[in-house]
Amino acid sequence: MPFGNTHNNFKLNYSVDEEFPDLSKHNNHMAKLLTKELYGKMRDKQTPTGFTLDDVIQTGVDNPGHPFIMTVGCVAGDEESYEVFKDLFDPVISDRHGGYKPTDKHKTDLNFENLKGGDDLDPNYVLSSRVRTGRSIKGYSLPPHNSRGERRCIEKLAVEALASLDGEFKGKYYPLRSMTDAEQEQLISDHFLFDKPVSPLLTCAGMARDWPDGRGIWHNDNKTFLVWVNEEDHLRVISMQKGGNMREVFKRFCVGLQKIEEIFKKHNHGFMWNEHLGYILTCPSNLGTGLRGGVHVKLPKLSTHPKFEEILTRLRLQKRGTGGVDTASVGGVFDISNADRLGSSEVEQVQLVVDGVKLMVEMEKKLEKGEAIDSMIPAQK
Amino acid sequence: MAAKQRQQLSNSNFWTENLRLTVGVTMASSFGRLMSGRGAAALLAGLGAGTMATGFLGSENGSLVAEAKKKLYPPSSDFPDLRKHNNCMASALSPAIYAKLRDKLTPNNWTLDQCIQTGVDNPGHPFIKTVGCVAGDEESYEVFAELFDPVIKDRHNGYDPRTMTHPTDLDASKITNGMFDEKYVLSSRVRTGRSIRGLSLPPACSRAERREVERVVVTALAGLKGDLAGRYYGLGDMTEKEQQQLIDDHFLFDKPVSPLLTCAFMARDWPDARGIWHNNEKTFLIWVNEEDHTRVISMEKGGNMQRVFERFCRGLKQVEQLIQERGWEFMWNERLGYILTCPSNLGTGLRAGVHVRLPHLSQDARFSKILDNLRLQKRGTGGVDTAAVGDTFDISNNDRLGKSEVELVQLLVDGVNFLIECEKKLEKGQDIAVPDPVAQFKK
């Protein structure tokens, strides 16, 4: 459902100048790229489900951003948003995804056998491995826009699909609304439970409406495959385990995803995907693979090396603290994951993580022995 | 677009079935002559929900998909889960009412779901009953009357908008005994809100509408003279120094963090078109585009409530005159009095109060009962949801709707004088009596 003023047709009685948001103190992709001309061109448009330009940009208007961190500042309300508002989304996508052009094609490859190696990361250094992505269900509006009825349908479909999984994928669904205290405690200690979004980036985009209606967590009995329902995307799918066997994690990820997709297709609700943008998700930053593959790895020496940042950049990797995005590292342990999402396939992105982390662990070992690592520094990938 | 035309256009939309933006100015102006002043407002207010515009959801193309969606998702599939909720909206909203109102639109395209979103997102507190719904425009109270009327009844002690009328009286000269003993009363304050007719309310307004509210109000305030002459500080462009001064004066309001407000879309585009105006003497203060179009506050140290209320009424009347000169007016009607965003502020929107020292009385077991019977409430000196510090309390009127401004302020005055008498008696070791309950509004 539209929220805020967005269907207020009185605003079309006012000129573009009078309606245009004040973005003078803003630092996000949307604010950089939205001109008055573009605003004027698109402001009376809407997608077939009624999402408007003001809906798209509200989160970016309300959150000026950070002088050092570039947030995206716009969201999609449905699959068609990326088409109807392409005059804004194309430049934002290009800016965010390294110059990706409107004519570029994105390759999807979820064939885990194409990954080379990945099963021999040293568990003395690599403490855990994880791959996550998101999926949107075709035919439904996205979290900024969907009504309670739609959200409940998505939950129902997801629960049905997941209930039919078996073998290592057999599991259970915990709706947020009705979980017991004991279940909640368990999910918190497993680090599975997601909370009501407090980040204004999400709340200003309307994603926390009606909380916790239609939201829940599903995980398999082994606690290695986890699905979040109706948080920031329709589905967030996570495969994880302790240790360094990223190959196994990625295999489970691909197999699980494909099983789920088949079931949704049978219900005539496949995943949102096209050959230009790959998998369609709420935030433009997650287009393409929507994949973040990463490890928690001990790099106390390498992380203090002056070339650490450069090495990461060249390897097309990024670092985070072990609490996730916006946290600091604790005890020299870092979360290292792929930086790219769009323009390379799942296999390619996980390959970068596997090869890059392997190299960095070798560098760490060298530094432990007091040896130099300059000859190991790679070329830009 | 000129203010007069703009207002006339919105008034004409009130009557049209179709939400077309091409309503000609000539058509609008003939309606405009009918639509002016309190008489017209009462006329419009008297209309039932059925005559209000029920437009299409969006554009021509959108309407087909919207129609299909309505069939796919009947109201029953969208009905919110309110089982764990405790607010006035949750008490009043039945599946039947929801089904009837879900697909209706105000002339502004504001929907029921948008009215109730804040109440769905904020289940409330077992002890405190919040309201749980807001209006997006003046017409919300009409189009969604089947929800708002019981909410109003619940919140305002049984006031029935279908059968009762609300009295407005801003003649401060009628107040008697309005000068408190300053040994006990430290400060006196009266606040209310006003909305500009023809512009959407804070949950629903576009940036241009909000900027228009700011323009209309600031232009009017610039015309105030004498003890009311003052200055406007836009939130977005005040200097550090101005900001610090406003904080020290306890005038500055901040971006809302309460989810009751943010979930009602009131913090959008912050701080665009928000600001604070106050007179040079710092006794008359106006907030622009916070929770309402305007919040108007008259205050001073000491116990001269008479003067505070006199300034309040004078200031309000002058501002009203100044906006009328430019073709604008306040939202008001006979059923609901002054129209504000939250149903709890309908009627007078008035909270008159004092900071008063009651060291003995506040320890007496009968204190709460006395306040109840006097139709007063106590708060800490930090305002709503704060605790009292020491023995100083914020005492103010409970009611907003069904009694006039003069009646409510007189109630406060009489009540506070009574509390002070009690305090003096207890000081001397004499006993006090709990007063009879004050009468409710005349039915």
PDB file of C-alpha atoms in Angstrom, chain A residues 225-334:
ATOM      1  CA  PHE A 225      20.299 -23.434   6.194  1.00  0.00           C
ATOM      2  CA  LEU A 226      18.179 -20.511   7.232  1.00  0.00           C
ATOM      3  CA  VAL A 227      15.443 -18.425   5.561  1.00  0.00           C
ATOM      4  CA  TRP A 228      14.152 -15.057   6.749  1.00  0.00           C
ATOM      5  CA  VAL A 229      10.625 -14.276   5.585  1.00  0.00           C
ATOM      6  CA  ASN A 230       9.458 -10.701   4.923  1.00  0.00           C
ATOM      7  CA  GLU A 231      12.288  -8.798   6.542  1.00  0.00           C
ATOM      8  CA  GLU A 232      14.046  -6.459   4.076  1.00  0.00           C
ATOM      9  CA  ASP A 233      13.183  -8.712   1.131  1.00  0.00           C
ATOM     10  CA  HIS A 234      10.527 -11.382   0.577  1.00  0.00           C
ATOM     11  CA  LEU A 235      13.124 -14.046   1.358  1.00  0.00           C
ATOM     12  CA  ARG A 236      16.672 -13.930   2.615  1.00  0.00           C
ATOM     13  CA  VAL A 237      18.401 -17.311   2.205  1.00  0.00           C
ATOM     14  CA  ILE A 238      21.469 -18.172   4.263  1.00  0.00           C
ATOM     15  CA  SER A 239      23.764 -21.179   4.250  1.00  0.00           C
ATOM     16  CA  MET A 240      26.383 -21.326   6.989  1.00  0.00           C
ATOM     17  CA  GLN A 241      28.609 -23.527   9.146  1.00  0.00           C
ATOM     18  CA  LYS A 242      31.635 -23.371  11.383  1.00  0.00           C
ATOM     19  CA  GLY A 243      35.051 -23.834   9.836  1.00  0.00           C
ATOM     20  CA  GLY A 244      36.455 -23.151   6.370  1.00  0.00           C
ATOM     21  CA  ASN A 245      34.603 -25.500   4.039  1.00  0.00           C
ATOM     22  CA  MET A 246      33.112 -22.810   1.829  1.00  0.00           C
ATOM     23  CA  ARG A 247      32.631 -25.396  -0.908  1.00  0.00           C
ATOM     24  CA  GLU A 248      30.137 -27.329   1.202  1.00  0.00           C
ATOM     25  CA  VAL A 249      28.384 -24.129   2.270  1.00  0.00           C
ATOM     26  CA  PHE A 250      28.028 -23.013  -1.343  1.00  0.00           C
ATOM     27  CA  LYS A 251      26.805 -26.438  -2.465  1.00  0.00           C
ATOM     28  CA  ARG A 252      24.095 -26.440   0.162  1.00  0.00           C
ATOM     29  CA  PHE A 253      23.226 -22.861  -0.794  1.00  0.00           C
ATOM     30  CA  CYS A 254      22.786 -23.699  -4.487  1.00  0.00           C
ATOM     31  CA  VAL A 255      20.934 -26.950  -3.945  1.00  0.00           C
ATOM     32  CA  GLY A 256      18.603 -25.452  -1.360  1.00  0.00           C
ATOM     33  CA  LEU A 257      17.835 -22.402  -3.475  1.00  0.00           C
ATOM     34  CA  GLN A 258      17.061 -24.474  -6.529  1.00  0.00           C
ATOM     35  CA  LYS A 259      14.761 -26.772  -4.581  1.00  0.00           C
ATOM     36  CA  ILE A 260      12.870 -23.779  -3.195  1.00  0.00           C
ATOM     37  CA  GLU A 261      12.646 -22.123  -6.593  1.00  0.00           C
ATOM     38  CA  GLU A 262      11.168 -25.247  -8.159  1.00  0.00           C
ATOM     39  CA  ILE A 263       8.400 -25.334  -5.585  1.00  0.00           C
ATOM     40  CA  PHE A 264       7.555 -21.658  -6.099  1.00  0.00           C
ATOM     41  CA  LYS A 265       7.504 -22.170  -9.861  1.00  0.00           C
ATOM     42  CA  LYS A 266       5.023 -25.003  -9.445  1.00  0.00           C
ATOM     43  CA  HIS A 267       2.699 -22.539  -7.723  1.00  0.00           C
ATOM     44  CA  ASN A 268       3.168 -20.146 -10.664  1.00  0.00           C
ATOM     45  CA  HIS A 269       5.171 -17.782  -8.516  1.00  0.00           C
ATOM     46  CA  GLY A 270       8.788 -18.034  -9.612  1.00  0.00           C
ATOM     47  CA  PHE A 271      11.460 -15.644  -8.464  1.00  0.00           C
ATOM     48  CA  MET A 272      11.790 -12.140  -9.893  1.00  0.00           C
ATOM     49  CA  TRP A 273      14.669 -12.214 -12.361  1.00  0.00           C
ATOM     50  CA  ASN A 274      15.681 -10.734 -15.685  1.00  0.00           C
ATOM     51  CA  GLU A 275      18.767 -11.007 -17.835  1.00  0.00           C
ATOM     52  CA  HIS A 276      19.786  -7.374 -17.329  1.00  0.00           C
ATOM     53  CA  LEU A 277      19.465  -7.040 -13.551  1.00  0.00           C
ATOM     54  CA  GLY A 278      19.597 -10.660 -12.429  1.00  0.00           C
ATOM     55  CA  TYR A 279      17.604 -11.260  -9.261  1.00  0.00           C
ATOM     56  CA  ILE A 280      15.323  -8.325  -8.415  1.00  0.00           C
ATOM     57  CA  LEU A 281      15.501  -7.198  -4.792  1.00  0.00           C
ATOM     58  CA  THR A 282      14.230  -4.219  -2.797  1.00  0.00           C
ATOM     59  CA  CYS A 283      17.508  -2.333  -2.615  1.00  0.00           C
ATOM     60  CA  PRO A 284      19.423  -1.634  -5.850  1.00  0.00           C
ATOM     61  CA  SER A 285      22.620  -2.567  -4.022  1.00  0.00           C
ATOM     62  CA  ASN A 286      21.501  -6.198  -3.935  1.00  0.00           C
ATOM     63  CA  LEU A 287      20.641  -6.596  -7.609  1.00  0.00           C
ATOM     64  CA  GLY A 288      22.373  -9.264  -9.657  1.00  0.00           C
ATOM     65  CA  THR A 289      23.277 -12.128  -7.405  1.00  0.00           C
ATOM     66  CA  GLY A 290      22.206 -10.450  -4.162  1.00  0.00           C
ATOM     67  CA  LEU A 291      24.998 -12.637  -2.887  1.00  0.00           C
ATOM     68  CA  ARG A 292      27.292 -11.961   0.011  1.00  0.00           C
ATOM     69  CA  GLY A 293      29.662 -14.848   0.566  1.00  0.00           C
ATOM     70  CA  GLY A 294      32.057 -14.478   3.432  1.00  0.00           C
ATOM     71  CA  VAL A 295      34.111 -15.893   6.248  1.00  0.00           C
ATOM     72  CA  HIS A 296      35.065 -14.942   9.762  1.00  0.00           C
ATOM     73  CA  VAL A 297      38.862 -15.108   9.596  1.00  0.00           C
ATOM     74  CA  LYS A 298      41.690 -14.343  12.033  1.00  0.00           C
ATOM     75  CA  LEU A 299      44.058 -11.825  10.452  1.00  0.00           C
ATOM     76  CA  PRO A 300      45.645  -9.949  13.341  1.00  0.00           C
ATOM     77  CA  LYS A 301      48.921  -9.277  11.542  1.00  0.00           C
ATOM     78  CA  LEU A 302      47.673  -8.736   8.031  1.00  0.00           C
ATOM     79  CA  SER A 303      44.943  -6.370   9.184  1.00  0.00           C
ATOM     80  CA  THR A 304      47.557  -4.020  10.620  1.00  0.00           C
ATOM     81  CA  HIS A 305      49.733  -4.183   7.509  1.00  0.00           C
ATOM     82  CA  PRO A 306      49.744  -0.830   5.623  1.00  0.00           C
ATOM     83  CA  LYS A 307      48.684  -2.516   2.402  1.00  0.00           C
ATOM     84  CA  PHE A 308      45.677  -4.361   3.890  1.00  0.00           C
ATOM     85  CA  GLU A 309      43.027  -2.080   2.357  1.00  0.00           C
ATOM     86  CA  GLU A 310      44.717  -2.160  -1.015  1.00  0.00           C
ATOM     87  CA  ILE A 311      44.931  -5.937  -0.978  1.00  0.00           C
ATOM     88  CA  LEU A 312      41.220  -6.151  -0.239  1.00  0.00           C
ATOM     89  CA  THR A 313      40.374  -3.738  -3.048  1.00  0.00           C
ATOM     90  CA  ARG A 314      42.487  -5.644  -5.528  1.00  0.00           C
ATOM     91  CA  LEU A 315      40.891  -8.906  -4.497  1.00  0.00           C
ATOM     92  CA  ARG A 316      37.409  -7.296  -4.881  1.00  0.00           C
ATOM     93  CA  LEU A 317      36.663  -8.044  -1.248  1.00  0.00           C
ATOM     94  CA  GLN A 318      35.396  -5.967   1.662  1.00  0.00           C
ATOM     95  CA  LYS A 319      35.877  -6.206   5.418  1.00  0.00           C
ATOM     96  CA  ARG A 320      33.378  -5.824   8.227  1.00  0.00           C
ATOM     97  CA  GLY A 321      33.441  -6.466  11.953  1.00  0.00           C
ATOM     98  CA  THR A 322      32.089  -9.797  13.125  1.00  0.00           C
ATOM     99  CA  GLY A 323      28.830  -8.146  14.151  1.00  0.00           C
ATOM    100  CA  GLY A 324      28.093  -7.523  10.491  1.00  0.00           C
ATOM    101  CA  VAL A 325      27.821  -4.270   8.583  1.00  0.00           C
ATOM    102  CA  ASP A 326      28.875  -1.151  10.543  1.00  0.00           C
ATOM    103  CA  THR A 327      30.629  -3.076  13.327  1.00  0.00           C
ATOM    104  CA  ALA A 328      34.291  -3.109  14.276  1.00  0.00           C
ATOM    105  CA  SER A 329      36.487  -6.157  14.318  1.00  0.00           C
ATOM    106  CA  VAL A 330      37.109  -7.883  17.623  1.00  0.00           C
ATOM    107  CA  GLY A 331      40.455  -9.542  18.405  1.00  0.00           C
ATOM    108  CA  GLY A 332      41.757  -9.334  14.863  1.00  0.00           C
ATOM    109  CA  VAL A 333      38.852 -11.390  13.520  1.00  0.00           C
ATOM    110  CA  PHE A 334      37.259  -9.967  10.394  1.00  0.00           C
TER     111      PHE A 334
END
